[in-house]
PDB file of C-alpha atoms in Angstrom:
ATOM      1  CA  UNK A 186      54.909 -26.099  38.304  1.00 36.00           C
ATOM      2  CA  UNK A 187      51.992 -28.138  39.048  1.00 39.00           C
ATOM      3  CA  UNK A 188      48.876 -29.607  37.046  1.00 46.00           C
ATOM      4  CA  UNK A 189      45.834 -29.089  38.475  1.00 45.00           C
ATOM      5  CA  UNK A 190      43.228 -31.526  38.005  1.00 40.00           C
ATOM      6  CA  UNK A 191      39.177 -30.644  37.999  1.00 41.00           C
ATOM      7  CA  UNK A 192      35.979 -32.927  37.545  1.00 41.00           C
ATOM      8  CA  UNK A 193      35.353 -33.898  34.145  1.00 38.00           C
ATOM      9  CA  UNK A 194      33.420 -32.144  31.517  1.00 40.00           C
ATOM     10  CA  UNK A 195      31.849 -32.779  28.179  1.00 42.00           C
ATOM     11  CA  UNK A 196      34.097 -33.279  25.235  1.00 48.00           C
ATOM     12  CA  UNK A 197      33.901 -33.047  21.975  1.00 44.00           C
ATOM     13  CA  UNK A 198      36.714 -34.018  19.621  1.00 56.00           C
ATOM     14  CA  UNK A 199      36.987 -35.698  16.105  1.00 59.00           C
ATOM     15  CA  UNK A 200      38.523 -38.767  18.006  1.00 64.00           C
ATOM     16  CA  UNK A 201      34.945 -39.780  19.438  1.00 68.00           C
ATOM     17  CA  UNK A 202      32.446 -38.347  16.750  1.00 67.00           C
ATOM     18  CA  UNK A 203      31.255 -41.573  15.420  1.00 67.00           C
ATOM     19  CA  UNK A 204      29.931 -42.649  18.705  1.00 70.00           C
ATOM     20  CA  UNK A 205      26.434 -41.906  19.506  1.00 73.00           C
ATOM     21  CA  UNK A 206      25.340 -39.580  21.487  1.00 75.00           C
ATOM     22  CA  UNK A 207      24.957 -41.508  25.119  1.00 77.00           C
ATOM     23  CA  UNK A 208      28.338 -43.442  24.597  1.00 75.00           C
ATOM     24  CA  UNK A 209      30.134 -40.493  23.889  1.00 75.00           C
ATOM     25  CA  UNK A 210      27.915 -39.246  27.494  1.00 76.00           C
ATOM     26  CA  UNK A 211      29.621 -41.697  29.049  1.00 78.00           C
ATOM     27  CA  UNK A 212      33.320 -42.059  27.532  1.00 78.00           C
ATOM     28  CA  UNK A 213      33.284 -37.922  28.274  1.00 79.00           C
ATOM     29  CA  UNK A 214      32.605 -39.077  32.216  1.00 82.00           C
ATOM     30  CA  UNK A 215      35.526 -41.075  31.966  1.00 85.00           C
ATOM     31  CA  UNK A 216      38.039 -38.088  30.942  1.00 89.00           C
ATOM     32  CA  UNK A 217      39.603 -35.444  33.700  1.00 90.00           C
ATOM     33  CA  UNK A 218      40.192 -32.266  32.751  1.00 90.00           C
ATOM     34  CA  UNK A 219      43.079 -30.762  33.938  1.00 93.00           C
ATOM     35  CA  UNK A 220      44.807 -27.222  33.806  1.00 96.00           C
ATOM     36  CA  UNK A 221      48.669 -26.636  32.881  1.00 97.00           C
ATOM     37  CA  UNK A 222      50.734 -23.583  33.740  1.00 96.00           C
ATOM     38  CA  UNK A 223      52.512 -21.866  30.891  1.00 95.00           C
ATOM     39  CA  UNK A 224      56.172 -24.154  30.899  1.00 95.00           C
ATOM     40  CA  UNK A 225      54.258 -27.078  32.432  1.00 97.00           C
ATOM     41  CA  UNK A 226      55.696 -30.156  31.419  1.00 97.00           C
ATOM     42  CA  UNK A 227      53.199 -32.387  30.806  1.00 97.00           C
ATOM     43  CA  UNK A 228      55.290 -35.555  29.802  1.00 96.00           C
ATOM     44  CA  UNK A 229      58.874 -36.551  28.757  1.00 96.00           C
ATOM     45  CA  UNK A 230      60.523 -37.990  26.194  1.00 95.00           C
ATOM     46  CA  UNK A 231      61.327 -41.783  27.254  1.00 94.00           C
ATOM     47  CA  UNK A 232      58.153 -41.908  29.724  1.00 94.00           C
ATOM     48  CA  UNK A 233      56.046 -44.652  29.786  1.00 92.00           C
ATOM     49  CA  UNK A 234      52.904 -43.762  27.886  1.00 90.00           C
ATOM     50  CA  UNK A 235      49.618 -44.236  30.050  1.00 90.00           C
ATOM     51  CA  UNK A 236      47.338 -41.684  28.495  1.00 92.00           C
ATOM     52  CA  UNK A 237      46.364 -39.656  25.755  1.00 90.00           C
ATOM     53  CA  UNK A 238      45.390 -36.197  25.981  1.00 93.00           C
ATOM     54  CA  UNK A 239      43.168 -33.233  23.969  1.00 91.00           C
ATOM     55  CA  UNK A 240      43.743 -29.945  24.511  1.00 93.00           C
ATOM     56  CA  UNK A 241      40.867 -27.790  24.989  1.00 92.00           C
ATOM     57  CA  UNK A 242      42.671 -24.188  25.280  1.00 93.00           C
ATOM     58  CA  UNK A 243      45.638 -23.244  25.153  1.00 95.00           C
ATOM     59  CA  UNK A 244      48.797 -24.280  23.085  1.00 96.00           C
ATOM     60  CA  UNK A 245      51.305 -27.345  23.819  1.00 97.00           C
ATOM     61  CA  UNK A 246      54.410 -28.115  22.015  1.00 97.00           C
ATOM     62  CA  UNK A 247      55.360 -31.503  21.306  1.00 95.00           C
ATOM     63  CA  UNK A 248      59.605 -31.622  21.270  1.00 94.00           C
ATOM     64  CA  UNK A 249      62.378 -34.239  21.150  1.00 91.00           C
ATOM     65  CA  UNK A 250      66.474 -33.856  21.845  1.00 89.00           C
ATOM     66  CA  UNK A 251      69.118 -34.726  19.836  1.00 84.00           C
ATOM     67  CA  UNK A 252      72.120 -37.202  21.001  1.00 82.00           C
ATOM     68  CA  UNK A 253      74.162 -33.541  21.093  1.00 84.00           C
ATOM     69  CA  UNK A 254      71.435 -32.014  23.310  1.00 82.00           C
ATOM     70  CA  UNK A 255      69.702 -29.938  20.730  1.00 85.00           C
ATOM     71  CA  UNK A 256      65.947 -29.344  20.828  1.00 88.00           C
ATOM     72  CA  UNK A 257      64.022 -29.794  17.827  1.00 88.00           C
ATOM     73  CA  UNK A 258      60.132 -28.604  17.743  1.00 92.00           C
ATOM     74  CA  UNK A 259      57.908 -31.426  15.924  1.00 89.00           C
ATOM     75  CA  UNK A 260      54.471 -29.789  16.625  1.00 90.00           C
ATOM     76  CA  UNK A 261      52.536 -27.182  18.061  1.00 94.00           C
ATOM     77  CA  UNK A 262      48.776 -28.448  18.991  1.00 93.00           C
ATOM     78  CA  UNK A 263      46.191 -26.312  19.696  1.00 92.00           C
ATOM     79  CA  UNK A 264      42.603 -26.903  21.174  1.00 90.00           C
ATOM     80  CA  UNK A 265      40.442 -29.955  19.832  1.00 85.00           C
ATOM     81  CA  UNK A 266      43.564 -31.854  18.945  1.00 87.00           C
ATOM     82  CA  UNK A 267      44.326 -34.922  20.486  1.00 86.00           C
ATOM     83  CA  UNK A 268      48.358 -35.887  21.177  1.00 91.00           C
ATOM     84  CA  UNK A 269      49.981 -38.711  23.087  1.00 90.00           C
ATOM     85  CA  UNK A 270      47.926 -41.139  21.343  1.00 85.00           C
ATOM     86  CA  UNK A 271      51.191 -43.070  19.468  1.00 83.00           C
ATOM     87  CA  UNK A 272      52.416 -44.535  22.344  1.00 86.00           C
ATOM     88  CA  UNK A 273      49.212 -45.943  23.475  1.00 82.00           C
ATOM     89  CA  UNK A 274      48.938 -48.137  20.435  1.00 79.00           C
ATOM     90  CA  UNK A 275      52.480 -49.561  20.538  1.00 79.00           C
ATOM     91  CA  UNK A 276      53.354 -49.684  23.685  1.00 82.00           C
ATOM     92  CA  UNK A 277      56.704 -47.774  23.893  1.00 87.00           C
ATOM     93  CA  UNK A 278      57.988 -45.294  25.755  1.00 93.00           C
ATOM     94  CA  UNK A 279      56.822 -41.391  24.977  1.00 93.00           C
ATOM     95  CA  UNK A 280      58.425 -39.908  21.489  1.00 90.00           C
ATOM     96  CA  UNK A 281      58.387 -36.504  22.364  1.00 93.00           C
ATOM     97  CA  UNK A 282      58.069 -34.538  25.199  1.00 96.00           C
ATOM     98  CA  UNK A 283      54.954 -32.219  25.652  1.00 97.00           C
ATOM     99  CA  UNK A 284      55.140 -28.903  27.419  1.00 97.00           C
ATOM    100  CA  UNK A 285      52.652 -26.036  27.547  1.00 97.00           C
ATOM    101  CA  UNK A 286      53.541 -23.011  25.858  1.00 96.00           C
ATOM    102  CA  UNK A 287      50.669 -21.130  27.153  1.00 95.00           C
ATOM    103  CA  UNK A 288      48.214 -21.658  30.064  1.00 96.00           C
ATOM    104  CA  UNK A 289      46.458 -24.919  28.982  1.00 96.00           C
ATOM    105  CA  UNK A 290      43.208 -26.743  29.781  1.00 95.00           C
ATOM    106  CA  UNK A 291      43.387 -30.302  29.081  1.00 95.00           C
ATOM    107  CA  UNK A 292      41.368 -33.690  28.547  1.00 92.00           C
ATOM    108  CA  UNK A 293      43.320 -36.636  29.505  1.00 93.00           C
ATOM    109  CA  UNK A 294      42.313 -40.071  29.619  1.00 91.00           C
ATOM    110  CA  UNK A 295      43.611 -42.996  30.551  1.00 91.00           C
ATOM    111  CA  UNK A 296      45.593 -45.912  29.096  1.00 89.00           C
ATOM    112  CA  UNK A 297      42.988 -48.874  30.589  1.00 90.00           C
ATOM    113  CA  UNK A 298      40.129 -46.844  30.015  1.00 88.00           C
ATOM    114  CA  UNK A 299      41.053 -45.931  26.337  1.00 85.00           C
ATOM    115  CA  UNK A 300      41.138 -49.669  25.652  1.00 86.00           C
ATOM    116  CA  UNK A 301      38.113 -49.964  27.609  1.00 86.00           C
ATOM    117  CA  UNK A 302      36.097 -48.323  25.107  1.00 81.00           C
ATOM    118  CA  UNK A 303      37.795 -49.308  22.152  1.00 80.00           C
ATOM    119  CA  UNK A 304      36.938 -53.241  22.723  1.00 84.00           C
ATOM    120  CA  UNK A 305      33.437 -52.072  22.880  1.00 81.00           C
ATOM    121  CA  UNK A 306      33.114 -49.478  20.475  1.00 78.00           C
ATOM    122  CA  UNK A 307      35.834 -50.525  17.355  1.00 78.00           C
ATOM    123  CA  UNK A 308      35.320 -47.664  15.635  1.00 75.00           C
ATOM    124  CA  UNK A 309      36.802 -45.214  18.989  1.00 75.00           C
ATOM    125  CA  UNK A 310      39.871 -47.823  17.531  1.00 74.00           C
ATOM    126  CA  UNK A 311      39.507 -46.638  13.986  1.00 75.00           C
ATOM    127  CA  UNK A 312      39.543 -42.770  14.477  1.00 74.00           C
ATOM    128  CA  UNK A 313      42.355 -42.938  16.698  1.00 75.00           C
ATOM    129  CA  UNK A 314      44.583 -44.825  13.910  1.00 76.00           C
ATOM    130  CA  UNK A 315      43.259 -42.256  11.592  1.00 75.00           C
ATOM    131  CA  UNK A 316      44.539 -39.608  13.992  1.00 72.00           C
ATOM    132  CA  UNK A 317      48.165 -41.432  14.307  1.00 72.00           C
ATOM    133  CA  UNK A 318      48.487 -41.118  10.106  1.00 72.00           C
ATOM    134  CA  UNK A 319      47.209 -37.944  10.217  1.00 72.00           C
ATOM    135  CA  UNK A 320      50.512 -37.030  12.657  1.00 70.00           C
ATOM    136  CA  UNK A 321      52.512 -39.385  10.578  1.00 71.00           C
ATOM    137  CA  UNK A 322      52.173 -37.768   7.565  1.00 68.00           C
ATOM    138  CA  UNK A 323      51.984 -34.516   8.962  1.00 65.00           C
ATOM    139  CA  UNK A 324      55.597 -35.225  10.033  1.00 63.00           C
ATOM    140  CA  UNK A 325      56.530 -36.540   6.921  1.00 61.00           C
ATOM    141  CA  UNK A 326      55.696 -33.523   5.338  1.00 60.00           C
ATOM    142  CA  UNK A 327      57.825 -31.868   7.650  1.00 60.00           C
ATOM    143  CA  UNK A 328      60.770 -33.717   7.212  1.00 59.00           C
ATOM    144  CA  UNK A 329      60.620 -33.279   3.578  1.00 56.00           C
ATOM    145  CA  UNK A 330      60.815 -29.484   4.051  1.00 61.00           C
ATOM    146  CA  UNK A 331      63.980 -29.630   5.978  1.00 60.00           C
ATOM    147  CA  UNK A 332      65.456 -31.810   3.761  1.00 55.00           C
ATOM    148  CA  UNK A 333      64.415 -29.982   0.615  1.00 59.00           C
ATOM    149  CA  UNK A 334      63.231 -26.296   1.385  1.00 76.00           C
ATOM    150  CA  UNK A 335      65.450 -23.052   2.118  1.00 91.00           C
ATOM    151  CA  UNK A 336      65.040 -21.481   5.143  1.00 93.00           C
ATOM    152  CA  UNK A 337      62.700 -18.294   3.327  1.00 94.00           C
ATOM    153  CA  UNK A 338      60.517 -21.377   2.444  1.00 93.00           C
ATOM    154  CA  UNK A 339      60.162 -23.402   5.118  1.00 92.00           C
ATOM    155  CA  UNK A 340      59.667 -19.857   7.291  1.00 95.00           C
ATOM    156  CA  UNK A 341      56.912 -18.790   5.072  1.00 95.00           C
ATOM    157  CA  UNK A 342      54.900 -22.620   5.195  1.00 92.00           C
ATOM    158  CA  UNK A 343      55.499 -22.251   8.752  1.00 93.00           C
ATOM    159  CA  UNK A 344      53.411 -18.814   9.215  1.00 95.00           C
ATOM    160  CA  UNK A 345      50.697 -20.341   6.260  1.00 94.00           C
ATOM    161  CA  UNK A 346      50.231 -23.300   8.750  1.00 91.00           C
ATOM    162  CA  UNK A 347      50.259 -21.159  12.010  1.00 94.00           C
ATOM    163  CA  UNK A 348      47.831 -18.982  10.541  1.00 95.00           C
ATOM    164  CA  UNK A 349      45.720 -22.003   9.190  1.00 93.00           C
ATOM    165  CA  UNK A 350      45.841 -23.340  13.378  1.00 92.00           C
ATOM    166  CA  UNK A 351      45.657 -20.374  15.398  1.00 94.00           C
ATOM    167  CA  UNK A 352      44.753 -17.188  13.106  1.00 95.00           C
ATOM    168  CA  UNK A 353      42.312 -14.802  13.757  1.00 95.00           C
ATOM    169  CA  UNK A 354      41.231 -11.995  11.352  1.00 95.00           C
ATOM    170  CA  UNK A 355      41.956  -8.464  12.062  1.00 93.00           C
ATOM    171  CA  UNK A 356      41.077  -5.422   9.683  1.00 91.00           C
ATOM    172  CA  UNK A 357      42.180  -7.318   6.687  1.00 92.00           C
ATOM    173  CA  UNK A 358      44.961  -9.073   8.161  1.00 96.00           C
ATOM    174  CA  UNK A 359      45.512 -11.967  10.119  1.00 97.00           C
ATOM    175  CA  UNK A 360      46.612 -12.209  13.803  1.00 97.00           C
ATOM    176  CA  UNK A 361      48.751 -15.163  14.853  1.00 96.00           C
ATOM    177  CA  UNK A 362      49.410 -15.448  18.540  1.00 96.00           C
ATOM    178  CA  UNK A 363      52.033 -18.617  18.575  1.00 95.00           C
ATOM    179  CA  UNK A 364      53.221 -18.251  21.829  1.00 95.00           C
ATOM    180  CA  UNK A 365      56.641 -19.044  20.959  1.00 95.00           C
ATOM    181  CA  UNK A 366      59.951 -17.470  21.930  1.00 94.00           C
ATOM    182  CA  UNK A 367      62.293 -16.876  19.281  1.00 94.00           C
ATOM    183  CA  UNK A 368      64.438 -19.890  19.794  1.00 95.00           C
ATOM    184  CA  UNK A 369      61.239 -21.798  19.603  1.00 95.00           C
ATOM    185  CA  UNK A 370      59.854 -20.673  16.606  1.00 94.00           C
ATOM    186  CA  UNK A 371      63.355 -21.249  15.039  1.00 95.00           C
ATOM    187  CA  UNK A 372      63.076 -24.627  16.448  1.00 93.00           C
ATOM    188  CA  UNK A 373      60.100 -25.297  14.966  1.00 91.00           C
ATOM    189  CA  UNK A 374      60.921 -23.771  11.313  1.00 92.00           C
ATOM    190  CA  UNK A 375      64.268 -26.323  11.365  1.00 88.00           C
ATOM    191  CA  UNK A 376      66.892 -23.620  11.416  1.00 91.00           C
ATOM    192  CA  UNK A 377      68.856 -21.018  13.069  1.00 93.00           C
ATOM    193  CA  UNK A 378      67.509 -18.610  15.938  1.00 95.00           C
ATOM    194  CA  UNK A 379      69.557 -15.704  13.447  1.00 97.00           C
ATOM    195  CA  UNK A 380      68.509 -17.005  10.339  1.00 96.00           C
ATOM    196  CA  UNK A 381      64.675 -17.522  10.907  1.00 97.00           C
ATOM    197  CA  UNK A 382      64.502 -13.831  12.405  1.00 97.00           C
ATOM    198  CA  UNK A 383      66.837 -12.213   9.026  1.00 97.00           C
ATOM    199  CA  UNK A 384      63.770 -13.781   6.962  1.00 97.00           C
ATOM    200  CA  UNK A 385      61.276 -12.546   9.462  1.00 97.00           C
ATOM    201  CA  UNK A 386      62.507  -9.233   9.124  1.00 97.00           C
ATOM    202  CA  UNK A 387      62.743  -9.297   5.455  1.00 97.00           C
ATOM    203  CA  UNK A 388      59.733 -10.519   5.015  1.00 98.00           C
ATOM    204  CA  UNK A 389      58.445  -7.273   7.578  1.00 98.00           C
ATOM    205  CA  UNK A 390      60.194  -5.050   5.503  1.00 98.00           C
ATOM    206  CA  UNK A 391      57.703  -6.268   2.213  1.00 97.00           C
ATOM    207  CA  UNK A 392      54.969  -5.562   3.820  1.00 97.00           C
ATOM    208  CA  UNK A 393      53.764  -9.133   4.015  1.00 98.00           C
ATOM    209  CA  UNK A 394      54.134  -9.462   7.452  1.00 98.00           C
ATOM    210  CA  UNK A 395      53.860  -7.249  11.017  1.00 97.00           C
ATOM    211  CA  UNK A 396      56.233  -8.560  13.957  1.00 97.00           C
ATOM    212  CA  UNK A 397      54.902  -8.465  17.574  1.00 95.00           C
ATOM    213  CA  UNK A 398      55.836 -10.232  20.632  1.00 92.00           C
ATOM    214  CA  UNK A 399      54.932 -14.072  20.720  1.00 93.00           C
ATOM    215  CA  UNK A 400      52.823 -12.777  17.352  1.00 96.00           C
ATOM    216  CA  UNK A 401      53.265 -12.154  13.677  1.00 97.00           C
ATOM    217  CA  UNK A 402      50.290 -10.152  12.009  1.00 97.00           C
ATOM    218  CA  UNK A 403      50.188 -11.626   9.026  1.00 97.00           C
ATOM    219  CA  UNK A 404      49.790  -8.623   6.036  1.00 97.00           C
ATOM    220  CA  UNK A 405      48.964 -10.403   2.974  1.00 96.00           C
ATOM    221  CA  UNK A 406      49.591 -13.938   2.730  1.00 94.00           C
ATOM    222  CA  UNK A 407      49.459 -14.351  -1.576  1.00 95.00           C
ATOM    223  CA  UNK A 408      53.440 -14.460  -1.006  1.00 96.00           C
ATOM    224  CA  UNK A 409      53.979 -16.079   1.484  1.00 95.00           C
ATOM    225  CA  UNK A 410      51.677 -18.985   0.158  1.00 93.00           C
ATOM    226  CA  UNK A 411      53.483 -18.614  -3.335  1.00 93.00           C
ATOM    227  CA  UNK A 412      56.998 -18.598  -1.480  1.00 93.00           C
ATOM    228  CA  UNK A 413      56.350 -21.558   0.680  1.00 89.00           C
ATOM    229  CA  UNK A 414      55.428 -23.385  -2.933  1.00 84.00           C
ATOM    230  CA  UNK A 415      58.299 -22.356  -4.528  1.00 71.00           C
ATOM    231  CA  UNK A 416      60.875 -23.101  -1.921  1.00 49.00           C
ATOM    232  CA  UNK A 417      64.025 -22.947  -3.758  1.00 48.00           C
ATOM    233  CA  UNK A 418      63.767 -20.060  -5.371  1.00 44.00           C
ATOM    234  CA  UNK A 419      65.866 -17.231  -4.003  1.00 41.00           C
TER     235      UNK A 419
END
């Protein structure tokens, strides 16, 4: 599959809010937008990075193989956040690879632009290192779940944290369309395809959560919250 690129459009993302109103006018002219088929592969692990991107609709998920060939899943963005910033800053090769999990409309701009505007406007410079620890220690966190947390509680943070991205209410529940296959969303928990789905199912059969395709409903998220606290507790 292909990307499709269009003209640019106006953007508006937390990267570029403390510019003023004409600069960001003009830094939004410099962006293309482009559109991503579901399984569009929008950079690889290894690459050289020469722009960063913000996702407008859609979902993308942001993965990274083992030396044994296993997929892990490090993030799943959705719209107004910005990813492939990292490499842009140090100058290395891409960490992960990004791939669309769902039809996506994207923002990219590039490498000698982005620096561009950051030697005129330091502060573009300052969000997007306040972006980069944001990911940092959003990763952080997530290593210390799969180093610390059972598999009940690193499923049940994983739905709060969905539902806190991509949730939408629904007669007293909330819908979470994740766009993830099964293997995926075990990916993304840290464990087992069989394991993650025994837990789903469990927690199904409390009544906390409804089961769909690519979509948990969640029921009643008091404990689910209260199990992804309490980790360890069986």
């Amino acid at each position: 599959m292909s990307l499709t690129l269009h003209e640019p459009r106006p953007l508006v993302t937390a990267l570029f809010e403390s510019l003023d109103p004409m600069a960001a006018d003009e830094l939004a002219a410099e962006f293309e937008t482009v559109t991503a088929g579901r399984r569009t592969v929008l950079f690889r692990e290894g690459e050289a990075g020469d722009s960063l991107y913000v996702l407008l609709s859609g979902k993308v998920k942001l993965s990274r193989r083992s030396s044994d060939g296993r997929e892990g899943l490090l993030a799943l963005i959705g719209p107004g956040e910005p990813f492939g910033e990292v490499e842009l800053l140090d100058g290395g090769p891409r960490t992960a690879t990004a791939t669309a999990v769902a039809d996506a409309r994207l923002a990219r701009l590039s490498k000698t632009a982005l620096y561009r505007w950051m030697a005129r406007h330091p502060e573009v410079a300052e969000q997007l290192l306040r972006a980069v620890a944001r990911r940092i220690r959003g990763n952080r966190a997530t290593v210390h779940d799969r180093l610390f947390s059972d598999v009940p509680g690193r499923v049940a943070g994983q739905l709060i944290q969905l539902a806190h991205q991509f949730g939408v209410a629904e007669d007293g529940a909330t819908r979470v369309v994740h766009d993830l296959t099964q293997t995926e969303l075990a990916q993304f928990v840290g464990a087992s395809r069989e394991s993650v789905n025994k837990v789903l199912a469990q927690y199904a059969s409390r009544g906390w959560v409804r089961l769909e395709n690519k979509c948990i409903v969640i029921l009643d998220d008091a404990p689910l919250a209260l199990r992804a606290q309490h980790k360890r507790r069986r």
